[in-house]
């Protein structure tokens, strides 16, 4: 589009208020809630679909999720223990043991991207690449802003697609991985 | 050596004969001589006959011995597969209430005591519990038993400590509760025990009452037979049996219940053979596993292992003196002395056993007195655990059948580790019972006419947490969760809308649909005119609105536009395996499915496009504890995550403002859930399928004889679903969008972008670059208006 100077200057002047509209577009993400923990009712909540929403559902603009107090650390230790155990088992090539530990952890925190990723790694070690790719995709869904994890996941997917002979998909996955390098 | 000359022999014999003949001729025939000769003959005949009999018996014994060996050595019994529910995981932060914890302990047969002295005991009050856990050998890691202190607060477990070491415990698995067995067609059920498993009291009681000289005799106790014979003769009928444990074993194990002399003879012989071939310990062990100790409906209880579970709900090792005495008392007549039917008789018999033990110095006065005073202490449940979850065990059986033959399941002593969560199951069963009665009352339906099925599974991995096959879930019989194949009605609609949304350039949540009446020409020449539930047309609602309000006309138009085959493709992706008719009526759910099949579809939706097979089993182990098979968590991405998110969002709105909103009569306002109602023609089926963050649940209500139940999905299935969810208090949906999703305020009438405080404004998610380009102008910032000059 051709920018006329005057409207452009006006636009620049009004840049500040425009910033607020940008937030609306991104939409308010909900606080990341770990299994075993209920999101505090006072935090920002999405789900304002209709104006006639029942009371209690606040419609707010984006705000970074409040860190959930000590509750957040509650389920953490048990899962940490299992992650460590799974790591050891993977190192020792005790694959079914590693899978057991990770599945146990997943039942405690099913939305933990790290766990899904680790499970994918075990499947890679077992040469079960297509299974690994599915698990990596699942991990990506919950990975939110974790770039390291997303990178790892896309690399696994790329590797699986290459093994399948699907060059196009492998290329796509490698491109995605590169975004998070 | 040179051959002897035959002639010499002949000569000798001739001579002998001649001699004999000569002797005979000389001596006169006298009667006495003849008697002496025939006496010898008689002895000879007798000894010949005796030899023959011995040979016969010997030969028969050999033959018997072989078959005894075959039966006794090899697979001695058909050991049914033991089925376990999920083990409860304890960790700080676990959302387990103190109540739920004590219920689990009860399920495991733990006893509440004043002071803990051994495993499987607990004590506690308020929110602090002390428990000594049993150990369990999990495949991946053995979990040793320990003395544990568990503390609870409002959120769940707040502290976990090993008392002996003083250290905090990060994670601990209780042993999985035994919930049943898969026993064979001839309906014998048993839990195999080793001799070392039997408590000393039990063995002593057995010896005291049934076979005093077991360790000394050789299979048959002649004095006891003589005594019994005398008693029977005196009474002129059979009043006493003189059988040893060995003979009783033989009776039970090998032979049917014929009572003939030939049978007695066989018994004696086999008893001898057993004693000869096998040690006393082996025989005793076999006895302990074989003896008939009760009848539970069609299921025969054999062996002390199962009897301990059946009567006292605990493993045989934990039986007390009084309990052991009771079980031994049952040997004489399990039905006659049945403690549940004839408690007084059973108590008398038990005390008689105790007295015998005292008489024979197996116990002392104090022990005898103490045990006699005890109440029978039978387990509260009338029926053993295996009858508590018949619907779920039915599912387990069917899923196992894919990999195991029926004979293996019922005879190899396998251990099956399942996904069942007994706490969730309890809630489901209770709500179904209560709510069905209430609905019948409300609607004036005939009592006990309404039936239901419920399936609850874990959203992210498809594990079945609970399965309710009918209103009375303890009854075996028609398993509606697996076999009630009914038209699903509007439950099918998400598949139609999902198919449309996959074409993101053509359809978004705000795309206007046409809800005017429609007539579809069918292949058979007839016309089909589907109508909305309220008989009205609603103009051109936004796509999400048509789903939320479940408009039939708009859905059929959409489905015909998208194409029936595409909708079928989506259904298959969601996990439908059953072939269905690809007719226009499929768009409104004329296709019939079972509740568990519907659960698979909604699990894929709940997991945002990642399908995990609905699964009841985690692992199978053989009788030695070796793992035979694992059923790991698997996922398959079948629907694009962005499209799946749009669908989830719309299904949440169904609950907020659509046909699912009456759920909030029971749910907390801030609980975010998603779901869909389903009603069929003439209100014959009332469905609801929905999910929270961690659980997906499907409810079906209807009548077995297919009569209308006058309930819509909202008024029927939903009420059951919502009450179950309210009781389970699952996690709220967190609504975290995938990367390519952005939210915009749009005008639901025009479909244009708008300001959040404007008329008809709704916040909706859109896949990047599919959002509406135009703006209503309301609530727009100056910059945006300026920008608009360049569009």
Short mmCIF file of N, CA and C in Angstrom, two decimals, chain A residues 1-4 7 11 14-15 18 21 24-38 41 45-52 54-55 57 59 71 74-75 77-78 81-82 85 89 96-97 99-101 103-104 106-108 110-111 116 119 123 131 134-135 137-138 141-142 144 150 176 180, chain B residues 89 91-93 95 140-141 153 155-158 170-173 460-461 463 544 607-608 610 618 630 632-637 641 645 648-649 652-653 656-657 669-670 672 693-694 729-732 734-739 742-745 756-758 761-764 781-784 786-787 789-790:
data_model
loop_
_atom_site.label_atom_id
_atom_site.label_comp_id
_atom_site.label_asym_id
_atom_site.label_seq_id
_atom_site.Cartn_x
_atom_site.Cartn_y
_atom_site.Cartn_z
N UNK A 1 0.84 -1.20 0.00
CA UNK A 1 0.00 0.00 0.00
C UNK A 1 0.87 1.24 0.00
N UNK A 2 0.36 2.22 -0.64
CA UNK A 2 1.14 3.46 -0.71
C UNK A 2 0.83 4.30 0.50
N UNK A 3 1.85 4.77 1.17
CA UNK A 3 1.61 5.55 2.39
C UNK A 3 1.77 7.03 2.07
N UNK A 4 0.69 7.73 2.23
CA UNK A 4 0.75 9.18 2.16
C UNK A 4 1.40 9.71 3.41
N UNK A 7 -1.11 10.94 6.60
CA UNK A 7 -1.74 9.86 7.39
C UNK A 7 -0.68 9.01 8.11
N UNK A 11 -0.56 8.35 11.89
CA UNK A 11 -0.51 6.96 12.36
C UNK A 11 0.55 6.79 13.43
N UNK A 14 -0.31 8.04 16.73
CA UNK A 14 -1.35 7.26 17.42
C UNK A 14 -0.92 5.80 17.66
N UNK A 15 0.38 5.62 17.51
CA UNK A 15 0.88 4.25 17.65
C UNK A 15 0.58 3.66 19.02
N UNK A 18 -2.70 2.17 19.67
CA UNK A 18 -2.86 1.00 18.81
C UNK A 18 -2.27 -0.26 19.44
N UNK A 21 -4.67 -2.57 21.09
CA UNK A 21 -5.54 -3.43 20.28
C UNK A 21 -4.79 -4.70 19.87
N UNK A 24 -5.42 -7.58 22.04
CA UNK A 24 -6.70 -8.25 21.88
C UNK A 24 -6.60 -9.35 20.83
N UNK A 25 -5.81 -9.07 19.82
CA UNK A 25 -5.75 -10.05 18.74
C UNK A 25 -5.09 -11.34 19.19
N UNK A 26 -4.04 -11.17 20.02
CA UNK A 26 -3.36 -12.39 20.44
C UNK A 26 -4.22 -13.24 21.33
N UNK A 27 -5.18 -12.59 21.98
CA UNK A 27 -6.07 -13.38 22.84
C UNK A 27 -5.41 -13.72 24.15
N UNK A 28 -6.19 -13.79 25.18
CA UNK A 28 -5.66 -14.09 26.51
C UNK A 28 -5.46 -15.59 26.71
N UNK A 29 -4.22 -16.01 26.79
CA UNK A 29 -4.02 -17.42 27.10
C UNK A 29 -4.25 -17.67 28.58
N UNK A 30 -4.65 -18.83 28.89
CA UNK A 30 -4.94 -19.17 30.28
C UNK A 30 -3.63 -19.49 31.01
N UNK A 31 -3.62 -19.40 32.32
CA UNK A 31 -2.41 -19.81 33.06
C UNK A 31 -2.17 -21.30 32.81
N UNK A 32 -0.91 -21.67 32.71
CA UNK A 32 -0.61 -23.07 32.47
C UNK A 32 -0.85 -23.82 33.77
N UNK A 33 -1.77 -24.71 33.72
CA UNK A 33 -2.16 -25.40 34.95
C UNK A 33 -1.58 -26.81 34.93
N UNK A 34 -0.91 -27.15 35.99
CA UNK A 34 -0.37 -28.51 36.08
C UNK A 34 -1.43 -29.41 36.66
N UNK A 35 -1.38 -30.66 36.26
CA UNK A 35 -2.30 -31.62 36.84
C UNK A 35 -2.05 -31.69 38.33
N UNK A 36 -3.08 -31.88 39.06
CA UNK A 36 -2.91 -31.95 40.51
C UNK A 36 -3.06 -30.57 41.12
N UNK A 37 -3.21 -29.58 40.29
CA UNK A 37 -3.35 -28.23 40.84
C UNK A 37 -4.54 -27.58 40.17
N UNK A 38 -5.38 -26.97 40.95
CA UNK A 38 -6.49 -26.24 40.38
C UNK A 38 -6.07 -24.79 40.17
N UNK A 41 -9.08 -19.31 41.27
CA UNK A 41 -10.23 -18.69 40.62
C UNK A 41 -10.00 -17.23 40.32
N UNK A 45 -8.89 -15.62 33.24
CA UNK A 45 -9.55 -16.81 32.67
C UNK A 45 -9.99 -16.49 31.26
N UNK A 46 -9.77 -17.37 30.32
CA UNK A 46 -10.35 -17.17 28.99
C UNK A 46 -11.71 -17.80 28.99
N UNK A 47 -12.39 -17.73 27.97
CA UNK A 47 -13.68 -18.36 27.74
C UNK A 47 -14.78 -17.38 27.69
N UNK A 48 -14.50 -16.21 27.30
CA UNK A 48 -15.57 -15.23 27.15
C UNK A 48 -16.11 -15.32 25.74
N UNK A 49 -16.97 -16.25 25.49
CA UNK A 49 -17.45 -16.41 24.13
C UNK A 49 -18.65 -15.52 23.87
N UNK A 50 -19.58 -15.58 24.78
CA UNK A 50 -20.78 -14.77 24.59
C UNK A 50 -20.90 -13.77 25.71
N UNK A 51 -21.63 -12.73 25.43
CA UNK A 51 -21.80 -11.71 26.43
C UNK A 51 -22.69 -12.21 27.56
N UNK A 52 -23.52 -13.19 27.25
CA UNK A 52 -24.42 -13.65 28.31
C UNK A 52 -23.76 -14.71 29.17
N UNK A 54 -22.33 -16.65 32.13
CA UNK A 54 -22.74 -16.55 33.53
C UNK A 54 -21.71 -15.80 34.35
N UNK A 55 -22.13 -15.27 35.46
CA UNK A 55 -21.23 -14.47 36.29
C UNK A 55 -20.07 -15.34 36.77
N UNK A 57 -17.24 -15.55 35.16
CA UNK A 57 -16.29 -15.66 34.05
C UNK A 57 -15.91 -14.26 33.61
N UNK A 59 -14.03 -11.42 31.51
CA UNK A 59 -13.48 -11.21 30.18
C UNK A 59 -12.39 -10.17 30.32
N UNK A 71 1.63 -24.31 45.57
CA UNK A 71 0.95 -25.44 44.96
C UNK A 71 1.66 -25.93 43.71
N UNK A 74 4.10 -28.52 44.22
CA UNK A 74 3.62 -29.73 44.91
C UNK A 74 3.85 -31.00 44.11
N UNK A 75 3.26 -31.06 42.93
CA UNK A 75 3.37 -32.30 42.18
C UNK A 75 4.76 -32.45 41.61
N UNK A 77 7.89 -32.66 42.69
CA UNK A 77 8.94 -33.57 43.16
C UNK A 77 8.74 -34.99 42.69
N UNK A 78 7.51 -35.44 42.76
CA UNK A 78 7.23 -36.82 42.36
C UNK A 78 7.60 -37.01 40.89
N UNK A 81 11.37 -36.99 40.30
CA UNK A 81 11.94 -38.28 40.67
C UNK A 81 11.82 -39.27 39.53
N UNK A 82 10.63 -39.29 38.93
CA UNK A 82 10.37 -40.24 37.84
C UNK A 82 11.16 -39.87 36.59
N UNK A 85 14.61 -41.04 37.17
CA UNK A 85 14.66 -42.50 37.07
C UNK A 85 14.60 -42.93 35.61
N UNK A 89 17.27 -45.11 33.48
CA UNK A 89 16.88 -46.34 32.81
C UNK A 89 17.18 -46.28 31.32
N UNK A 96 11.84 -50.68 28.66
CA UNK A 96 10.49 -50.81 29.21
C UNK A 96 10.39 -50.18 30.59
N UNK A 97 11.50 -50.18 31.34
CA UNK A 97 11.51 -49.50 32.63
C UNK A 97 11.34 -48.01 32.46
N UNK A 99 9.93 -46.46 29.98
CA UNK A 99 8.56 -46.20 29.57
C UNK A 99 7.63 -46.23 30.77
N UNK A 100 7.80 -47.23 31.63
CA UNK A 100 6.97 -47.33 32.83
C UNK A 100 7.07 -46.08 33.68
N UNK A 101 8.31 -45.64 33.91
CA UNK A 101 8.50 -44.46 34.77
C UNK A 101 7.83 -43.25 34.15
N UNK A 103 5.37 -43.17 31.96
CA UNK A 103 3.91 -43.30 31.96
C UNK A 103 3.36 -42.97 33.34
N UNK A 104 4.07 -43.41 34.36
CA UNK A 104 3.64 -43.07 35.73
C UNK A 104 3.61 -41.57 35.91
N UNK A 106 3.32 -39.33 33.59
CA UNK A 106 2.29 -38.75 32.74
C UNK A 106 0.91 -38.86 33.36
N UNK A 107 0.71 -39.90 34.16
CA UNK A 107 -0.59 -39.99 34.81
C UNK A 107 -0.74 -38.91 35.87
N UNK A 108 0.40 -38.46 36.41
CA UNK A 108 0.36 -37.39 37.39
C UNK A 108 0.26 -36.04 36.69
N UNK A 110 -0.35 -35.08 32.91
CA UNK A 110 -0.52 -35.44 31.51
C UNK A 110 -0.19 -34.31 30.52
N UNK A 111 -0.14 -33.06 30.99
CA UNK A 111 0.11 -31.97 30.05
C UNK A 111 1.56 -31.49 30.12
N UNK A 116 6.31 -36.03 27.60
CA UNK A 116 5.99 -36.58 26.28
C UNK A 116 7.25 -36.63 25.41
N UNK A 119 9.47 -39.48 26.46
CA UNK A 119 8.90 -40.74 25.97
C UNK A 119 9.26 -40.92 24.50
N UNK A 123 11.45 -43.95 22.52
CA UNK A 123 11.02 -44.65 21.30
C UNK A 123 12.07 -44.51 20.21
N UNK A 131 6.37 -43.93 16.11
CA UNK A 131 5.76 -43.71 17.43
C UNK A 131 6.38 -42.48 18.07
N UNK A 134 4.92 -39.23 16.77
CA UNK A 134 3.60 -38.90 17.31
C UNK A 134 3.73 -38.32 18.71
N UNK A 135 4.61 -38.93 19.51
CA UNK A 135 4.80 -38.44 20.88
C UNK A 135 5.43 -37.06 20.87
N UNK A 137 5.01 -34.85 18.57
CA UNK A 137 3.96 -33.91 18.16
C UNK A 137 3.08 -33.56 19.36
N UNK A 138 2.79 -34.56 20.16
CA UNK A 138 1.98 -34.34 21.37
C UNK A 138 2.72 -33.43 22.33
N UNK A 141 2.44 -29.84 21.41
CA UNK A 141 1.15 -29.22 21.71
C UNK A 141 1.18 -28.57 23.09
N UNK A 142 1.92 -29.16 24.01
CA UNK A 142 1.95 -28.62 25.37
C UNK A 142 3.22 -27.84 25.66
N UNK A 144 4.24 -24.94 24.68
CA UNK A 144 4.08 -23.48 24.81
C UNK A 144 5.34 -22.78 24.34
N UNK A 150 10.74 -27.66 21.78
CA UNK A 150 10.13 -27.66 20.44
C UNK A 150 11.16 -28.03 19.39
N UNK A 176 10.83 -26.14 10.63
CA UNK A 176 10.21 -25.78 11.91
C UNK A 176 11.25 -25.83 13.02
N UNK A 180 13.41 -22.71 16.07
CA UNK A 180 13.59 -22.74 17.51
C UNK A 180 15.02 -22.99 17.93
N UNK B 89 -1.35 -43.87 43.57
CA UNK B 89 -0.05 -43.23 43.74
C UNK B 89 -0.15 -42.16 44.81
N UNK B 91 1.70 -38.99 46.65
CA UNK B 91 2.77 -38.01 46.58
C UNK B 91 2.22 -36.71 47.11
N UNK B 92 3.12 -35.84 47.55
CA UNK B 92 2.68 -34.55 48.08
C UNK B 92 2.06 -33.77 46.94
N UNK B 93 0.85 -33.31 47.16
CA UNK B 93 0.15 -32.58 46.10
C UNK B 93 -0.92 -33.42 45.42
N UNK B 95 -4.26 -35.07 44.64
CA UNK B 95 -5.59 -34.63 45.04
C UNK B 95 -6.42 -35.80 45.55
N UNK B 140 8.40 -52.80 37.06
CA UNK B 140 9.56 -51.94 36.86
C UNK B 140 10.36 -51.72 38.14
N UNK B 141 9.70 -51.80 39.26
CA UNK B 141 10.42 -51.61 40.52
C UNK B 141 9.60 -52.21 41.65
N UNK B 153 -4.48 -32.03 53.66
CA UNK B 153 -5.07 -30.71 53.86
C UNK B 153 -6.19 -30.54 52.85
N UNK B 155 -6.34 -29.44 49.96
CA UNK B 155 -6.06 -29.73 48.56
C UNK B 155 -5.72 -31.20 48.31
N UNK B 156 -5.36 -31.92 49.35
CA UNK B 156 -4.97 -33.31 49.15
C UNK B 156 -3.87 -33.71 50.12
N UNK B 157 -2.93 -34.50 49.63
CA UNK B 157 -1.84 -34.95 50.50
C UNK B 157 -0.85 -33.80 50.70
N UNK B 158 -0.60 -33.49 51.96
CA UNK B 158 0.31 -32.38 52.24
C UNK B 158 1.66 -32.86 52.76
N UNK B 170 8.89 -39.09 48.44
CA UNK B 170 8.45 -38.31 47.29
C UNK B 170 7.31 -38.97 46.54
N UNK B 171 7.37 -40.28 46.45
CA UNK B 171 6.37 -40.99 45.65
C UNK B 171 6.26 -42.42 46.13
N UNK B 172 5.05 -42.89 46.29
CA UNK B 172 4.87 -44.27 46.71
C UNK B 172 3.61 -44.84 46.08
N UNK B 173 3.72 -46.05 45.59
CA UNK B 173 2.57 -46.74 45.02
C UNK B 173 2.04 -47.75 46.02
N UNK B 460 -6.04 -37.81 27.98
CA UNK B 460 -4.77 -37.78 27.26
C UNK B 460 -4.21 -39.14 26.89
N UNK B 461 -4.71 -40.20 27.49
CA UNK B 461 -4.15 -41.49 27.10
C UNK B 461 -5.18 -42.59 26.90
N UNK B 463 -7.13 -44.25 28.89
CA UNK B 463 -7.32 -45.31 29.88
C UNK B 463 -8.73 -45.25 30.46
N UNK B 544 -20.65 -21.63 14.64
CA UNK B 544 -20.55 -22.10 16.03
C UNK B 544 -21.92 -22.10 16.70
N UNK B 607 -8.51 -34.71 23.45
CA UNK B 607 -7.05 -34.63 23.34
C UNK B 607 -6.64 -33.79 22.14
N UNK B 608 -7.59 -33.00 21.64
CA UNK B 608 -7.32 -32.06 20.56
C UNK B 608 -6.68 -32.70 19.35
N UNK B 610 -5.40 -35.79 19.08
CA UNK B 610 -4.47 -36.90 19.30
C UNK B 610 -5.27 -38.09 19.80
N UNK B 618 -3.18 -52.36 31.37
CA UNK B 618 -1.84 -51.79 31.28
C UNK B 618 -0.80 -52.88 31.02
N UNK B 630 2.81 -55.57 27.56
CA UNK B 630 2.47 -54.25 28.04
C UNK B 630 1.59 -53.58 26.99
N UNK B 632 1.25 -49.97 26.15
CA UNK B 632 1.77 -48.65 26.51
C UNK B 632 0.85 -47.53 26.02
N UNK B 633 1.13 -46.34 26.51
CA UNK B 633 0.40 -45.15 26.06
C UNK B 633 0.81 -44.88 24.60
N UNK B 634 -0.18 -44.81 23.73
CA UNK B 634 0.14 -44.46 22.35
C UNK B 634 -0.76 -43.30 21.92
N UNK B 635 -0.24 -42.47 21.06
CA UNK B 635 -1.03 -41.35 20.54
C UNK B 635 -0.84 -41.31 19.03
N UNK B 636 -1.88 -40.82 18.35
CA UNK B 636 -1.76 -40.66 16.90
C UNK B 636 -2.44 -39.35 16.53
N UNK B 637 -1.69 -38.50 15.88
CA UNK B 637 -2.26 -37.21 15.51
C UNK B 637 -3.15 -37.42 14.29
N UNK B 641 -4.21 -29.77 15.04
CA UNK B 641 -4.40 -29.24 16.39
C UNK B 641 -5.20 -27.94 16.38
N UNK B 645 -8.78 -27.37 18.15
CA UNK B 645 -8.99 -26.33 19.16
C UNK B 645 -10.28 -25.56 18.90
N UNK B 648 -13.09 -27.59 20.10
CA UNK B 648 -13.15 -27.61 21.56
C UNK B 648 -13.80 -26.33 22.08
N UNK B 649 -13.40 -25.23 21.50
CA UNK B 649 -13.93 -23.93 21.89
C UNK B 649 -15.45 -23.89 21.72
N UNK B 652 -17.20 -25.95 24.29
CA UNK B 652 -17.26 -25.27 25.58
C UNK B 652 -18.48 -24.34 25.60
N UNK B 653 -18.70 -23.69 24.46
CA UNK B 653 -19.84 -22.78 24.38
C UNK B 653 -21.16 -23.53 24.46
N UNK B 656 -21.79 -23.39 27.95
CA UNK B 656 -22.04 -22.07 28.52
C UNK B 656 -23.38 -21.51 28.11
N UNK B 657 -23.66 -21.63 26.81
CA UNK B 657 -24.89 -20.98 26.35
C UNK B 657 -25.75 -21.88 25.47
N UNK B 669 -19.46 -22.63 38.78
CA UNK B 669 -19.45 -21.67 37.67
C UNK B 669 -18.12 -21.56 36.96
N UNK B 670 -17.02 -21.70 37.71
CA UNK B 670 -15.73 -21.49 37.06
C UNK B 670 -15.12 -22.79 36.52
N UNK B 672 -14.59 -25.14 33.68
CA UNK B 672 -14.72 -25.08 32.24
C UNK B 672 -14.74 -26.51 31.68
N UNK B 693 -10.49 -31.26 31.56
CA UNK B 693 -9.12 -31.33 31.09
C UNK B 693 -8.56 -32.74 31.17
N UNK B 694 -8.96 -33.48 32.20
CA UNK B 694 -8.34 -34.80 32.39
C UNK B 694 -9.26 -35.98 32.11
N UNK B 729 -15.05 -33.69 40.59
CA UNK B 729 -14.28 -32.45 40.61
C UNK B 729 -13.00 -32.53 39.77
N UNK B 730 -13.15 -32.76 38.47
CA UNK B 730 -11.96 -32.89 37.63
C UNK B 730 -11.34 -31.52 37.34
N UNK B 731 -10.27 -31.53 36.58
CA UNK B 731 -9.60 -30.28 36.26
C UNK B 731 -10.36 -29.52 35.18
N UNK B 732 -10.39 -28.22 35.36
CA UNK B 732 -11.03 -27.33 34.40
C UNK B 732 -10.20 -27.28 33.12
N UNK B 734 -8.00 -25.85 30.36
CA UNK B 734 -7.18 -24.65 30.47
C UNK B 734 -7.19 -23.79 29.21
N UNK B 735 -7.71 -24.31 28.11
CA UNK B 735 -7.92 -23.50 26.91
C UNK B 735 -6.66 -22.83 26.40
N UNK B 736 -5.53 -23.45 26.52
CA UNK B 736 -4.30 -22.91 25.98
C UNK B 736 -4.34 -23.12 24.47
N UNK B 737 -4.30 -22.06 23.67
CA UNK B 737 -4.44 -22.27 22.23
C UNK B 737 -3.13 -22.71 21.58
N UNK B 738 -3.20 -23.40 20.46
CA UNK B 738 -1.98 -23.75 19.73
C UNK B 738 -1.39 -22.49 19.07
N UNK B 739 -0.19 -22.65 18.52
CA UNK B 739 0.56 -21.50 18.02
C UNK B 739 -0.18 -20.68 16.98
N UNK B 742 -5.39 -17.33 16.84
CA UNK B 742 -5.51 -16.01 17.45
C UNK B 742 -6.97 -15.72 17.73
N UNK B 743 -7.22 -14.97 18.78
CA UNK B 743 -8.60 -14.64 19.14
C UNK B 743 -8.97 -13.24 18.66
N UNK B 744 -10.20 -13.14 18.19
CA UNK B 744 -10.70 -11.84 17.74
C UNK B 744 -12.11 -11.64 18.25
N UNK B 745 -12.43 -10.37 18.48
CA UNK B 745 -13.82 -10.05 18.79
C UNK B 745 -14.57 -9.91 17.47
N UNK B 756 -14.96 -5.08 21.62
CA UNK B 756 -15.44 -6.01 22.63
C UNK B 756 -16.68 -5.52 23.37
N UNK B 757 -16.90 -4.23 23.38
CA UNK B 757 -18.09 -3.74 24.08
C UNK B 757 -19.26 -3.49 23.14
N UNK B 758 -19.10 -3.90 21.90
CA UNK B 758 -20.15 -3.61 20.92
C UNK B 758 -21.25 -4.66 20.94
N UNK B 761 -21.04 -8.79 20.25
CA UNK B 761 -19.61 -9.11 20.19
C UNK B 761 -19.32 -10.42 20.91
N UNK B 762 -18.57 -11.28 20.25
CA UNK B 762 -18.11 -12.52 20.89
C UNK B 762 -16.64 -12.68 20.58
N UNK B 763 -15.91 -13.27 21.52
CA UNK B 763 -14.50 -13.53 21.31
C UNK B 763 -14.36 -14.95 20.75
N UNK B 764 -13.79 -15.04 19.58
CA UNK B 764 -13.67 -16.36 18.95
C UNK B 764 -12.25 -16.59 18.47
N UNK B 781 -10.14 1.56 17.14
CA UNK B 781 -9.27 2.67 17.52
C UNK B 781 -9.03 3.54 16.29
N UNK B 782 -8.56 4.76 16.55
CA UNK B 782 -8.31 5.70 15.45
C UNK B 782 -7.31 5.13 14.46
N UNK B 783 -6.28 4.53 15.00
CA UNK B 783 -5.25 3.99 14.13
C UNK B 783 -5.84 2.99 13.15
N UNK B 784 -6.71 2.16 13.72
CA UNK B 784 -7.32 1.13 12.89
C UNK B 784 -8.18 1.75 11.81
N UNK B 786 -7.75 4.63 10.57
CA UNK B 786 -6.81 5.20 9.60
C UNK B 786 -6.28 4.10 8.69
N UNK B 787 -5.93 3.04 9.28
CA UNK B 787 -5.43 1.91 8.50
C UNK B 787 -6.45 1.47 7.47
N UNK B 789 -8.25 3.18 5.78
CA UNK B 789 -8.23 3.99 4.56
C UNK B 789 -7.43 3.30 3.45
N UNK B 790 -6.51 2.41 3.88
CA UNK B 790 -5.63 1.82 2.89
C UNK B 790 -6.09 0.47 2.40
#
